[in-house]
mmCIF file of C-alpha atoms in Angstrom:
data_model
loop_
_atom_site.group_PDB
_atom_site.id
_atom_site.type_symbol
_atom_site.label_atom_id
_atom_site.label_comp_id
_atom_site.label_asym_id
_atom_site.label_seq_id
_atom_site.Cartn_x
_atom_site.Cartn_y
_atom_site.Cartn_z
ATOM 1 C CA UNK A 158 -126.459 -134.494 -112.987
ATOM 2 C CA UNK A 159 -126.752 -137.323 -115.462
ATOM 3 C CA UNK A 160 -122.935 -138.029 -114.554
ATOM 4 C CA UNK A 161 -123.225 -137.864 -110.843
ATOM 5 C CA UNK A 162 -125.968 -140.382 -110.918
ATOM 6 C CA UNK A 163 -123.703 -142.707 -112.757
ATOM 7 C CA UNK A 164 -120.864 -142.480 -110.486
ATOM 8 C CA UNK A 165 -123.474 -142.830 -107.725
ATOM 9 C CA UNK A 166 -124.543 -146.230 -109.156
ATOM 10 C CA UNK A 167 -121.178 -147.510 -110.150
ATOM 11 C CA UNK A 168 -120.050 -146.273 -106.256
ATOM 12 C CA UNK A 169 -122.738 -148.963 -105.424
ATOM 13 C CA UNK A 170 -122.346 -151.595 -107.732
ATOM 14 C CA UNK A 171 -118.753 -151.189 -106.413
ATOM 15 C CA UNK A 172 -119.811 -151.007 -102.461
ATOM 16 C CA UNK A 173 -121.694 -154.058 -103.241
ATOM 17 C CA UNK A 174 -119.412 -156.217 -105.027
ATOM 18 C CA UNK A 175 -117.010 -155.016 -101.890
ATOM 19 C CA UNK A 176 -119.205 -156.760 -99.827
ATOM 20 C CA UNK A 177 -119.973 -159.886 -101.822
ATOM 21 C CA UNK A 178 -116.130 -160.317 -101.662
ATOM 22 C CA UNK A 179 -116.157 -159.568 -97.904
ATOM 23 C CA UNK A 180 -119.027 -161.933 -97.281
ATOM 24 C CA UNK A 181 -117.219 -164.637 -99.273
ATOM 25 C CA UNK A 182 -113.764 -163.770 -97.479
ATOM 26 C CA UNK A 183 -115.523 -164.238 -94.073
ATOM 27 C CA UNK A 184 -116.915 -167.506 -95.016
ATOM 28 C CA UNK A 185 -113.975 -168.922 -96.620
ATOM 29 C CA UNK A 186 -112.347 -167.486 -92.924
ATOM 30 C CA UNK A 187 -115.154 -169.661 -91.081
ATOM 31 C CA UNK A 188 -114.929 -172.652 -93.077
ATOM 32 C CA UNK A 189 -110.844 -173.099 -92.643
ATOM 33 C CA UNK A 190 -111.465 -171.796 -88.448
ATOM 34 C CA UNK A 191 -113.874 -174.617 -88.717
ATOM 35 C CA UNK A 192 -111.685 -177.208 -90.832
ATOM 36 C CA UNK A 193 -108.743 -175.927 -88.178
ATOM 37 C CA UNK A 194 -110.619 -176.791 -85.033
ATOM 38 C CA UNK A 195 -111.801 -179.976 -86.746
ATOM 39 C CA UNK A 196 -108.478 -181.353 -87.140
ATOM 40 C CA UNK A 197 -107.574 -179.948 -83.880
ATOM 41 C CA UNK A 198 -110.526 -182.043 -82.280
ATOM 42 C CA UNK A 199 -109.212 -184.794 -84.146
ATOM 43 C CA UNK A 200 -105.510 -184.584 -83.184
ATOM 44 C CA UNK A 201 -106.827 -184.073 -79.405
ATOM 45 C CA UNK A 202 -108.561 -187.523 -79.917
ATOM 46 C CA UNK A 203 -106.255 -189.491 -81.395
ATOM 47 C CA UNK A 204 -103.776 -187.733 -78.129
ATOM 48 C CA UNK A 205 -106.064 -188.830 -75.757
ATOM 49 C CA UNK A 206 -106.657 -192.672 -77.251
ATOM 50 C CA UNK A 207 -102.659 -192.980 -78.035
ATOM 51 C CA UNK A 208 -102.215 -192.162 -74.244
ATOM 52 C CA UNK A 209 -104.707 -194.374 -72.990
ATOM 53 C CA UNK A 210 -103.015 -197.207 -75.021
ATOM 54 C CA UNK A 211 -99.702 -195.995 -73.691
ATOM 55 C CA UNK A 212 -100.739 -196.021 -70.171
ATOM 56 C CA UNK A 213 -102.442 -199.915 -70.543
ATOM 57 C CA UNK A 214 -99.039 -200.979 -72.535
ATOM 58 C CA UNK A 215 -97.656 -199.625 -69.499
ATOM 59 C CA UNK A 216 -99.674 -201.317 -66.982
ATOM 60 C CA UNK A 217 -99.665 -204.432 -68.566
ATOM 61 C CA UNK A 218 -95.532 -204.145 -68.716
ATOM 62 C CA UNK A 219 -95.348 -203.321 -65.174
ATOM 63 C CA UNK A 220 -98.217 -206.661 -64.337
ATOM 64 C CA UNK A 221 -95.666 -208.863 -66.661
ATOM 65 C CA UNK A 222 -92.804 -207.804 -64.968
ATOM 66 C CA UNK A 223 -94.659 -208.778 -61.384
ATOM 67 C CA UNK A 224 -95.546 -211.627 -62.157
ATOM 68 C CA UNK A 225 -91.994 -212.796 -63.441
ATOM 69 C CA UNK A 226 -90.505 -211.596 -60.379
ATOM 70 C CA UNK A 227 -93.021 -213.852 -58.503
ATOM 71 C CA UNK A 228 -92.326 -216.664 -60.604
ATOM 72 C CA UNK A 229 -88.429 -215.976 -60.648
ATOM 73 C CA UNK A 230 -88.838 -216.176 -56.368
ATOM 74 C CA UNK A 231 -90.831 -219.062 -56.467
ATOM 75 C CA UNK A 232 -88.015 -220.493 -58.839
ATOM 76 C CA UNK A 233 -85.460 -219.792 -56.387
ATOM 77 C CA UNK A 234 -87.193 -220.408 -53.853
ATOM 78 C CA UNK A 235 -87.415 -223.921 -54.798
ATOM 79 C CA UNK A 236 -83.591 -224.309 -56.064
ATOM 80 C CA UNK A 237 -82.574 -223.482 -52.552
ATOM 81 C CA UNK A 238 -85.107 -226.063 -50.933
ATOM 82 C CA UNK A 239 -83.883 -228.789 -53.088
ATOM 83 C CA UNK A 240 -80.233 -227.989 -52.483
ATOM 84 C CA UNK A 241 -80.721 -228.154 -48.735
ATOM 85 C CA UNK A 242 -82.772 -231.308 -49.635
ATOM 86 C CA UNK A 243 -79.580 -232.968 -51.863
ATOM 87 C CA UNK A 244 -77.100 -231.465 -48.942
ATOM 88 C CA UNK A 245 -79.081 -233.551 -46.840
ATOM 89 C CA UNK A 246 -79.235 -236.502 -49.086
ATOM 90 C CA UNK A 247 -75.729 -236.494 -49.938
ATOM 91 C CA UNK A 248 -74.230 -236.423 -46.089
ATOM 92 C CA UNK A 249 -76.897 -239.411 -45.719
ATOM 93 C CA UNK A 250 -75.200 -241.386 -48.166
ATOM 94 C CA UNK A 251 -71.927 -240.138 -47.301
ATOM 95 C CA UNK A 252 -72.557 -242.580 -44.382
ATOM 96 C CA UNK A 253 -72.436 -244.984 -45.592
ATOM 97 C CA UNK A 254 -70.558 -244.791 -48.838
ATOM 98 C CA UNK A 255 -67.262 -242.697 -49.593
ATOM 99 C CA UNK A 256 -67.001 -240.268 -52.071
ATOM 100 C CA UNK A 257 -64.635 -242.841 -54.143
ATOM 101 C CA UNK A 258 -67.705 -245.264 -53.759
ATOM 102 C CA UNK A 259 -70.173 -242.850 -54.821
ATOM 103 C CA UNK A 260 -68.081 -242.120 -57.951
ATOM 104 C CA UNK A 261 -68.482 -245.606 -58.816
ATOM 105 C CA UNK A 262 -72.069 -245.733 -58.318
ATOM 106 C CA UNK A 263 -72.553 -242.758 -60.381
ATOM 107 C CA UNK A 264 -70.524 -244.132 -63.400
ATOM 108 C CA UNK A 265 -72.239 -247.353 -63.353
ATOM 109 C CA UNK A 266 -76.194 -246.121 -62.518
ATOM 110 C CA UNK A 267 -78.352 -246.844 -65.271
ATOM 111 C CA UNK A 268 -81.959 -244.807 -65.409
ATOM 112 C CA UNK A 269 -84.777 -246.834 -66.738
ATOM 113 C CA UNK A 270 -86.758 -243.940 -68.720
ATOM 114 C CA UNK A 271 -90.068 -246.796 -68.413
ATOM 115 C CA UNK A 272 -89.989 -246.685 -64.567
ATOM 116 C CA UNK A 273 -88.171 -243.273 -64.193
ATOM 117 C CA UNK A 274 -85.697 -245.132 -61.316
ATOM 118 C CA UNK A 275 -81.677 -245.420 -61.237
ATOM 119 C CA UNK A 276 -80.595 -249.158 -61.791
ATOM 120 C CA UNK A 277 -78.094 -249.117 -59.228
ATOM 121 C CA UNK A 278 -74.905 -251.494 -59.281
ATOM 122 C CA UNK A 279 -74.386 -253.939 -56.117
ATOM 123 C CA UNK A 280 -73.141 -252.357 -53.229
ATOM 124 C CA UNK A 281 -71.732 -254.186 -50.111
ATOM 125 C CA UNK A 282 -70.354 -254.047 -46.766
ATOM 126 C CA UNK A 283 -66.187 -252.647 -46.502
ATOM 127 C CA UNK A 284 -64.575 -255.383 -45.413
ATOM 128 C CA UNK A 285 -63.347 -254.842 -41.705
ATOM 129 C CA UNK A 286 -65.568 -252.181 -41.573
ATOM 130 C CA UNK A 287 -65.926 -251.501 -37.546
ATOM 131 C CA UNK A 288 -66.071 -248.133 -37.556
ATOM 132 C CA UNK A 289 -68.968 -246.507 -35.191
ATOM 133 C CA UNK A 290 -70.653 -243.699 -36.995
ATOM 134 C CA UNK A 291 -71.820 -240.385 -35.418
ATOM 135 C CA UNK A 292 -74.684 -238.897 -36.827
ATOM 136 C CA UNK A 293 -74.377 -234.904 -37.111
ATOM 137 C CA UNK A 294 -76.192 -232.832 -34.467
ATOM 138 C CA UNK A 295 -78.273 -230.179 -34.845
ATOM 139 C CA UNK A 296 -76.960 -226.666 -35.547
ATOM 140 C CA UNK A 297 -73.229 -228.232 -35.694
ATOM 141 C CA UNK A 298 -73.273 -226.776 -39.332
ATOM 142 C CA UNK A 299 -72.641 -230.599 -41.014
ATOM 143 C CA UNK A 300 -69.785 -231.171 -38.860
ATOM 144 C CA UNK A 301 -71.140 -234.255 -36.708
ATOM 145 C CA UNK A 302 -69.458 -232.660 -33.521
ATOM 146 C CA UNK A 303 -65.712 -233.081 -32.158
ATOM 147 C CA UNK A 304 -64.060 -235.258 -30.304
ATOM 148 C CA UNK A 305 -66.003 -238.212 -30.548
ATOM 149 C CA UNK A 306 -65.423 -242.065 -31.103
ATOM 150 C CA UNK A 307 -64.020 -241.778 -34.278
ATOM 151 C CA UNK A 308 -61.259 -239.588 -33.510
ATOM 152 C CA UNK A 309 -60.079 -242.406 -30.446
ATOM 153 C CA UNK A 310 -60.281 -244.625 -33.524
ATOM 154 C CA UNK A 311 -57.656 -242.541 -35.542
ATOM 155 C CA UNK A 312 -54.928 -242.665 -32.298
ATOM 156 C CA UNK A 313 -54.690 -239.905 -29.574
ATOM 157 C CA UNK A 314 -53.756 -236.833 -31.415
ATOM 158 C CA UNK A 315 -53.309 -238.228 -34.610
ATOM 159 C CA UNK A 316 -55.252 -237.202 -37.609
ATOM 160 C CA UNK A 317 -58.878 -237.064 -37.039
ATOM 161 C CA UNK A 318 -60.983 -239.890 -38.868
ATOM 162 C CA UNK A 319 -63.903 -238.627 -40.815
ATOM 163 C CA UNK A 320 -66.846 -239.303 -39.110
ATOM 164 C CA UNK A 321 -68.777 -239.322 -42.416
ATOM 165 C CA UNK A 322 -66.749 -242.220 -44.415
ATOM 166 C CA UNK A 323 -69.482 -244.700 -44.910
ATOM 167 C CA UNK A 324 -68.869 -248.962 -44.947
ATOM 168 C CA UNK A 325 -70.337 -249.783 -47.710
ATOM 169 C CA UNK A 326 -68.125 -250.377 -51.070
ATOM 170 C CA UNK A 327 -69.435 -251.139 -54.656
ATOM 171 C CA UNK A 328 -69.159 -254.538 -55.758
ATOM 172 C CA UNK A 329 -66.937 -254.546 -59.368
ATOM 173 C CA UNK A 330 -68.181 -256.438 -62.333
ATOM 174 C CA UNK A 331 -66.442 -259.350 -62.195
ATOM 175 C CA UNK A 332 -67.819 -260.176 -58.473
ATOM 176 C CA UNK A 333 -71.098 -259.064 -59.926
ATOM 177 C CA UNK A 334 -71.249 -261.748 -62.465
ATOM 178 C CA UNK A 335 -69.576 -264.218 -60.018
ATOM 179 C CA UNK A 336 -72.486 -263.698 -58.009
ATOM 180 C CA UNK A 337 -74.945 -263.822 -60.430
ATOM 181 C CA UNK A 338 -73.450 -266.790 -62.061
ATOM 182 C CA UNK A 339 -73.834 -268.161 -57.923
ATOM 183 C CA UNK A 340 -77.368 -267.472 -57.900
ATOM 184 C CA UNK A 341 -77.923 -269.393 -61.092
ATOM 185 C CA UNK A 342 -76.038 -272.485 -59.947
ATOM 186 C CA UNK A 343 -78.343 -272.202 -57.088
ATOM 187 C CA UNK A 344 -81.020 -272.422 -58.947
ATOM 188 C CA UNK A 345 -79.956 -275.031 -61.519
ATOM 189 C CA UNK A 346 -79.490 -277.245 -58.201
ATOM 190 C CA UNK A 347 -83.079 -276.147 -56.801
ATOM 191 C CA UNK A 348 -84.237 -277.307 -59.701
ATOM 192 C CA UNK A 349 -82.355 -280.990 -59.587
ATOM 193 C CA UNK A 350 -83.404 -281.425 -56.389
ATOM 194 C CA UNK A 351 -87.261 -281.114 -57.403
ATOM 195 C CA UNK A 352 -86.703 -283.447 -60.119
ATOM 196 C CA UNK A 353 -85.137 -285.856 -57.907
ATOM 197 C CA UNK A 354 -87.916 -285.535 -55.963
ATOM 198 C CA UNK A 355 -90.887 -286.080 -58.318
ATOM 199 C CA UNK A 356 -88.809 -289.016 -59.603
ATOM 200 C CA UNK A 357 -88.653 -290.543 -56.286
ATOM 201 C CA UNK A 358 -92.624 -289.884 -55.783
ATOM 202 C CA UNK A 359 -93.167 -291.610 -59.322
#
């Protein structure tokens, strides 16, 4: 009897360390389920904020690359307004200067970086220059038309003269100082002449 009642009481002692351990399994169980779903939390967080930063990177990529193509048109859009606007330029001058002239004028062009302006050299009339010039008309693609008074100048059927070859020439250096050195004999005789003057006055 004695020794049932002993076995009875270590069968509990037994049961209840059983269950101590069981209680202590199931919390440890809870506490990593909870430590899992934590870090899963977590991890879903940081997903969400990483795409969110993704999807403004993205945004702000795509606005960038917008706004470079609008610059890049306006860019080009420009380039091809100021090369119609030098096209136009350059058959003007082509009027009145050829293109052997206008190589001179571009070797000898000085720019004054104070007044931002080209110090041109002196240009003047072709000698014999009688040639009547014909303006381009519209739509004739730069051509200045057919058939007009400069190709009677050239000779019936001969080779056609270019309607664009311009009368003016550029004056060389040493014609440049000969007329400078003119204007300042001018002057040293204006200046003479006003003396003489105030003498005779005296």
């Amino acid at each position: 009897m004695k020794r049932e009642k002993k076995r009875q009481a270590r069968l509990r002692v037994q049961q209840q360390r059983a269950k101590e351990k069981q209680r202590l399994a199931e919390a440890a169980s809870r506490t990593a389920q909870d430590q899992v779903a934590a870090k899963d939390a977590e991890n879903q967080a940081l997903r969400e904020e990483f795409a969110a930063k993704t999807q403004a990177l993205q945004q702000e990529l795509q606005d960038t690359k917008d706004e470079f193509d609008r610059h890049r048109e306006a860019l080009m859009n420009t380039v091809r307004e100021q090369s119609k606007e030098t096209k136009l330029l350059e058959q003007l001058i082509s009027l009145f200067l050829p293109s052997k002239e206008m190589g001179k004028v571009w070797e000898r062009a000085l720019w004054n970086e104070e007044a931002e302006v080209w110090t041109l050299p002196q240009i003047k009339p072709r000698p014999k220059f009688s040639q009547v010039v014909k303006l381009p008309t519209l739509g004739g693609g730069g051509g200045g038309g057919g058939g007009g008074e400069e190709d009677n100048a050239a000779g019936g059927g001969g080779a056609k003269t270019d309607p664009y070859t311009g009368g003016g020439v550029v004056v060389s250096d040493e014609e440049d100082r000969a007329r400078k050195e003119k204007e300042k004999e001018k002057e040293r005789r204006r200046r003479r002449r006003r003396k003489e003057k105030e003498r005779e006055k005296r």
